[in-house]
Amino acid sequence: MGRRRRPDQERGLRPLHPPLPDEWISKALRVAMSEDDWMRFEALVQTLAPHASTQARAYGQTVSALVRSADASPEPTGPLDWMDWERRKTLRLLWDGR
């Protein structure tokens, strides 16, 4: 049957992960992309965040590094195709969501 919760007990008996630093926010994010892009992303996670305390933090550090590098990139001067426009829109939404 397991253990019964006490009325003052909200969730489990102990936290499963170490607390986040004060300036960090945790959000659930669902992402779909090609298998090749996932493999490239996973490789970036392995190289950029090997000392992260959890897998979620490793992913977060990698996404943060990608967002920072996108901010440092110069704006394209030529005409944009729809994929460039989608990428810029996504980065803008990610940046505004911070």
PDB file of C-alpha atoms in Angstrom:
ATOM      1  CA  MET A   1       0.000   0.000   0.000  1.00  0.00           C
ATOM      2  CA  GLY A   2       2.865   2.407   0.559  1.00  0.00           C
ATOM      3  CA  ARG A   3       3.035   5.285   2.967  1.00  0.00           C
ATOM      4  CA  ARG A   4       0.155   7.658   3.538  1.00  0.00           C
ATOM      5  CA  ARG A   5       0.691  11.357   3.316  1.00  0.00           C
ATOM      6  CA  ARG A   6       0.103  13.566   6.266  1.00  0.00           C
ATOM      7  CA  PRO A   7      -2.314  16.471   5.701  1.00  0.00           C
ATOM      8  CA  ASP A   8       0.562  19.006   5.962  1.00  0.00           C
ATOM      9  CA  GLN A   9       2.779  17.089   3.513  1.00  0.00           C
ATOM     10  CA  GLU A  10       2.656  18.590   0.027  1.00  0.00           C
ATOM     11  CA  ARG A  11       4.723  16.162  -2.036  1.00  0.00           C
ATOM     12  CA  GLY A  12       7.468  13.567  -1.548  1.00  0.00           C
ATOM     13  CA  LEU A  13       9.605  13.129   1.505  1.00  0.00           C
ATOM     14  CA  ARG A  14      12.645  14.988   0.205  1.00  0.00           C
ATOM     15  CA  PRO A  15      13.577  17.144  -2.797  1.00  0.00           C
ATOM     16  CA  LEU A  16      14.846  15.097  -5.727  1.00  0.00           C
ATOM     17  CA  HIS A  17      17.227  17.759  -7.048  1.00  0.00           C
ATOM     18  CA  PRO A  18      19.458  20.399  -5.445  1.00  0.00           C
ATOM     19  CA  PRO A  19      17.860  23.858  -5.190  1.00  0.00           C
ATOM     20  CA  LEU A  20      18.294  26.238  -8.118  1.00  0.00           C
ATOM     21  CA  PRO A  21      20.461  29.346  -7.744  1.00  0.00           C
ATOM     22  CA  ASP A  22      18.443  32.491  -6.971  1.00  0.00           C
ATOM     23  CA  GLU A  23      18.636  33.944 -10.487  1.00  0.00           C
ATOM     24  CA  TRP A  24      17.549  30.707 -12.204  1.00  0.00           C
ATOM     25  CA  ILE A  25      13.995  29.813 -13.264  1.00  0.00           C
ATOM     26  CA  SER A  26      12.845  26.331 -14.244  1.00  0.00           C
ATOM     27  CA  LYS A  27      10.325  25.948 -17.078  1.00  0.00           C
ATOM     28  CA  ALA A  28       9.147  22.943 -19.014  1.00  0.00           C
ATOM     29  CA  LEU A  29       9.972  23.202 -22.697  1.00  0.00           C
ATOM     30  CA  ARG A  30       8.968  20.834 -25.485  1.00  0.00           C
ATOM     31  CA  VAL A  31      11.170  20.984 -28.554  1.00  0.00           C
ATOM     32  CA  ALA A  32      10.878  19.196 -31.898  1.00  0.00           C
ATOM     33  CA  MET A  33      13.695  19.111 -34.438  1.00  0.00           C
ATOM     34  CA  SER A  34      15.397  16.738 -36.831  1.00  0.00           C
ATOM     35  CA  GLU A  35      17.369  13.758 -35.557  1.00  0.00           C
ATOM     36  CA  ASP A  36      20.589  15.299 -36.896  1.00  0.00           C
ATOM     37  CA  ASP A  37      19.950  18.515 -34.983  1.00  0.00           C
ATOM     38  CA  TRP A  38      19.208  16.518 -31.816  1.00  0.00           C
ATOM     39  CA  MET A  39      22.522  14.703 -32.210  1.00  0.00           C
ATOM     40  CA  ARG A  40      24.333  18.027 -32.650  1.00  0.00           C
ATOM     41  CA  PHE A  41      22.530  19.454 -29.612  1.00  0.00           C
ATOM     42  CA  GLU A  42      23.387  16.420 -27.454  1.00  0.00           C
ATOM     43  CA  ALA A  43      27.032  16.747 -28.537  1.00  0.00           C
ATOM     44  CA  LEU A  44      26.962  20.410 -27.482  1.00  0.00           C
ATOM     45  CA  VAL A  45      25.501  19.401 -24.115  1.00  0.00           C
ATOM     46  CA  GLN A  46      28.379  16.958 -23.636  1.00  0.00           C
ATOM     47  CA  THR A  47      31.012  19.587 -24.439  1.00  0.00           C
ATOM     48  CA  LEU A  48      29.535  22.740 -22.891  1.00  0.00           C
ATOM     49  CA  ALA A  49      28.050  21.461 -19.644  1.00  0.00           C
ATOM     50  CA  PRO A  50      29.945  18.390 -18.373  1.00  0.00           C
ATOM     51  CA  HIS A  51      29.985  19.540 -14.750  1.00  0.00           C
ATOM     52  CA  ALA A  52      26.284  20.317 -14.368  1.00  0.00           C
ATOM     53  CA  SER A  53      24.636  18.744 -11.334  1.00  0.00           C
ATOM     54  CA  THR A  54      21.608  17.479 -13.310  1.00  0.00           C
ATOM     55  CA  GLN A  55      20.808  16.722 -16.945  1.00  0.00           C
ATOM     56  CA  ALA A  56      18.199  19.492 -16.981  1.00  0.00           C
ATOM     57  CA  ARG A  57      20.826  22.013 -15.887  1.00  0.00           C
ATOM     58  CA  ALA A  58      23.215  20.760 -18.562  1.00  0.00           C
ATOM     59  CA  TYR A  59      20.510  21.351 -21.185  1.00  0.00           C
ATOM     60  CA  GLY A  60      19.779  24.783 -19.719  1.00  0.00           C
ATOM     61  CA  GLN A  61      23.435  25.809 -19.759  1.00  0.00           C
ATOM     62  CA  THR A  62      23.710  24.704 -23.381  1.00  0.00           C
ATOM     63  CA  VAL A  63      20.585  26.607 -24.453  1.00  0.00           C
ATOM     64  CA  SER A  64      21.849  29.685 -22.568  1.00  0.00           C
ATOM     65  CA  ALA A  65      25.180  29.475 -24.393  1.00  0.00           C
ATOM     66  CA  LEU A  66      23.358  29.210 -27.736  1.00  0.00           C
ATOM     67  CA  VAL A  67      21.147  32.206 -26.920  1.00  0.00           C
ATOM     68  CA  ARG A  68      24.186  34.271 -25.879  1.00  0.00           C
ATOM     69  CA  SER A  69      26.010  33.344 -29.094  1.00  0.00           C
ATOM     70  CA  ALA A  70      22.924  34.297 -31.144  1.00  0.00           C
ATOM     71  CA  ASP A  71      22.855  37.683 -29.411  1.00  0.00           C
ATOM     72  CA  ALA A  72      26.489  38.245 -30.372  1.00  0.00           C
ATOM     73  CA  SER A  73      25.865  37.360 -34.030  1.00  0.00           C
ATOM     74  CA  PRO A  74      25.506  40.288 -36.430  1.00  0.00           C
ATOM     75  CA  GLU A  75      22.146  40.747 -38.113  1.00  0.00           C
ATOM     76  CA  PRO A  76      22.060  39.393 -41.671  1.00  0.00           C
ATOM     77  CA  THR A  77      22.200  42.074 -44.320  1.00  0.00           C
ATOM     78  CA  GLY A  78      20.747  40.122 -47.249  1.00  0.00           C
ATOM     79  CA  PRO A  79      17.172  39.057 -47.867  1.00  0.00           C
ATOM     80  CA  LEU A  80      15.731  36.590 -45.374  1.00  0.00           C
ATOM     81  CA  ASP A  81      14.064  33.351 -46.301  1.00  0.00           C
ATOM     82  CA  TRP A  82      11.259  31.990 -44.110  1.00  0.00           C
ATOM     83  CA  MET A  83      13.612  29.787 -42.015  1.00  0.00           C
ATOM     84  CA  ASP A  84      15.745  32.806 -41.098  1.00  0.00           C
ATOM     85  CA  TRP A  85      12.604  34.684 -40.129  1.00  0.00           C
ATOM     86  CA  GLU A  86      11.383  31.712 -37.997  1.00  0.00           C
ATOM     87  CA  ARG A  87      14.769  31.437 -36.262  1.00  0.00           C
ATOM     88  CA  ARG A  88      14.830  35.140 -35.407  1.00  0.00           C
ATOM     89  CA  LYS A  89      11.232  34.973 -34.153  1.00  0.00           C
ATOM     90  CA  THR A  90      12.039  31.958 -31.944  1.00  0.00           C
ATOM     91  CA  LEU A  91      15.122  33.616 -30.499  1.00  0.00           C
ATOM     92  CA  ARG A  92      13.125  36.770 -29.815  1.00  0.00           C
ATOM     93  CA  LEU A  93      10.436  34.737 -28.006  1.00  0.00           C
ATOM     94  CA  LEU A  94      13.068  32.895 -25.973  1.00  0.00           C
ATOM     95  CA  TRP A  95      14.761  36.168 -25.064  1.00  0.00           C
ATOM     96  CA  ASP A  96      11.464  37.848 -24.081  1.00  0.00           C
ATOM     97  CA  GLY A  97      10.506  34.824 -21.939  1.00  0.00           C
ATOM     98  CA  ARG A  98      13.453  35.277 -19.567  1.00  0.00           C
TER      99      ARG A  98
END
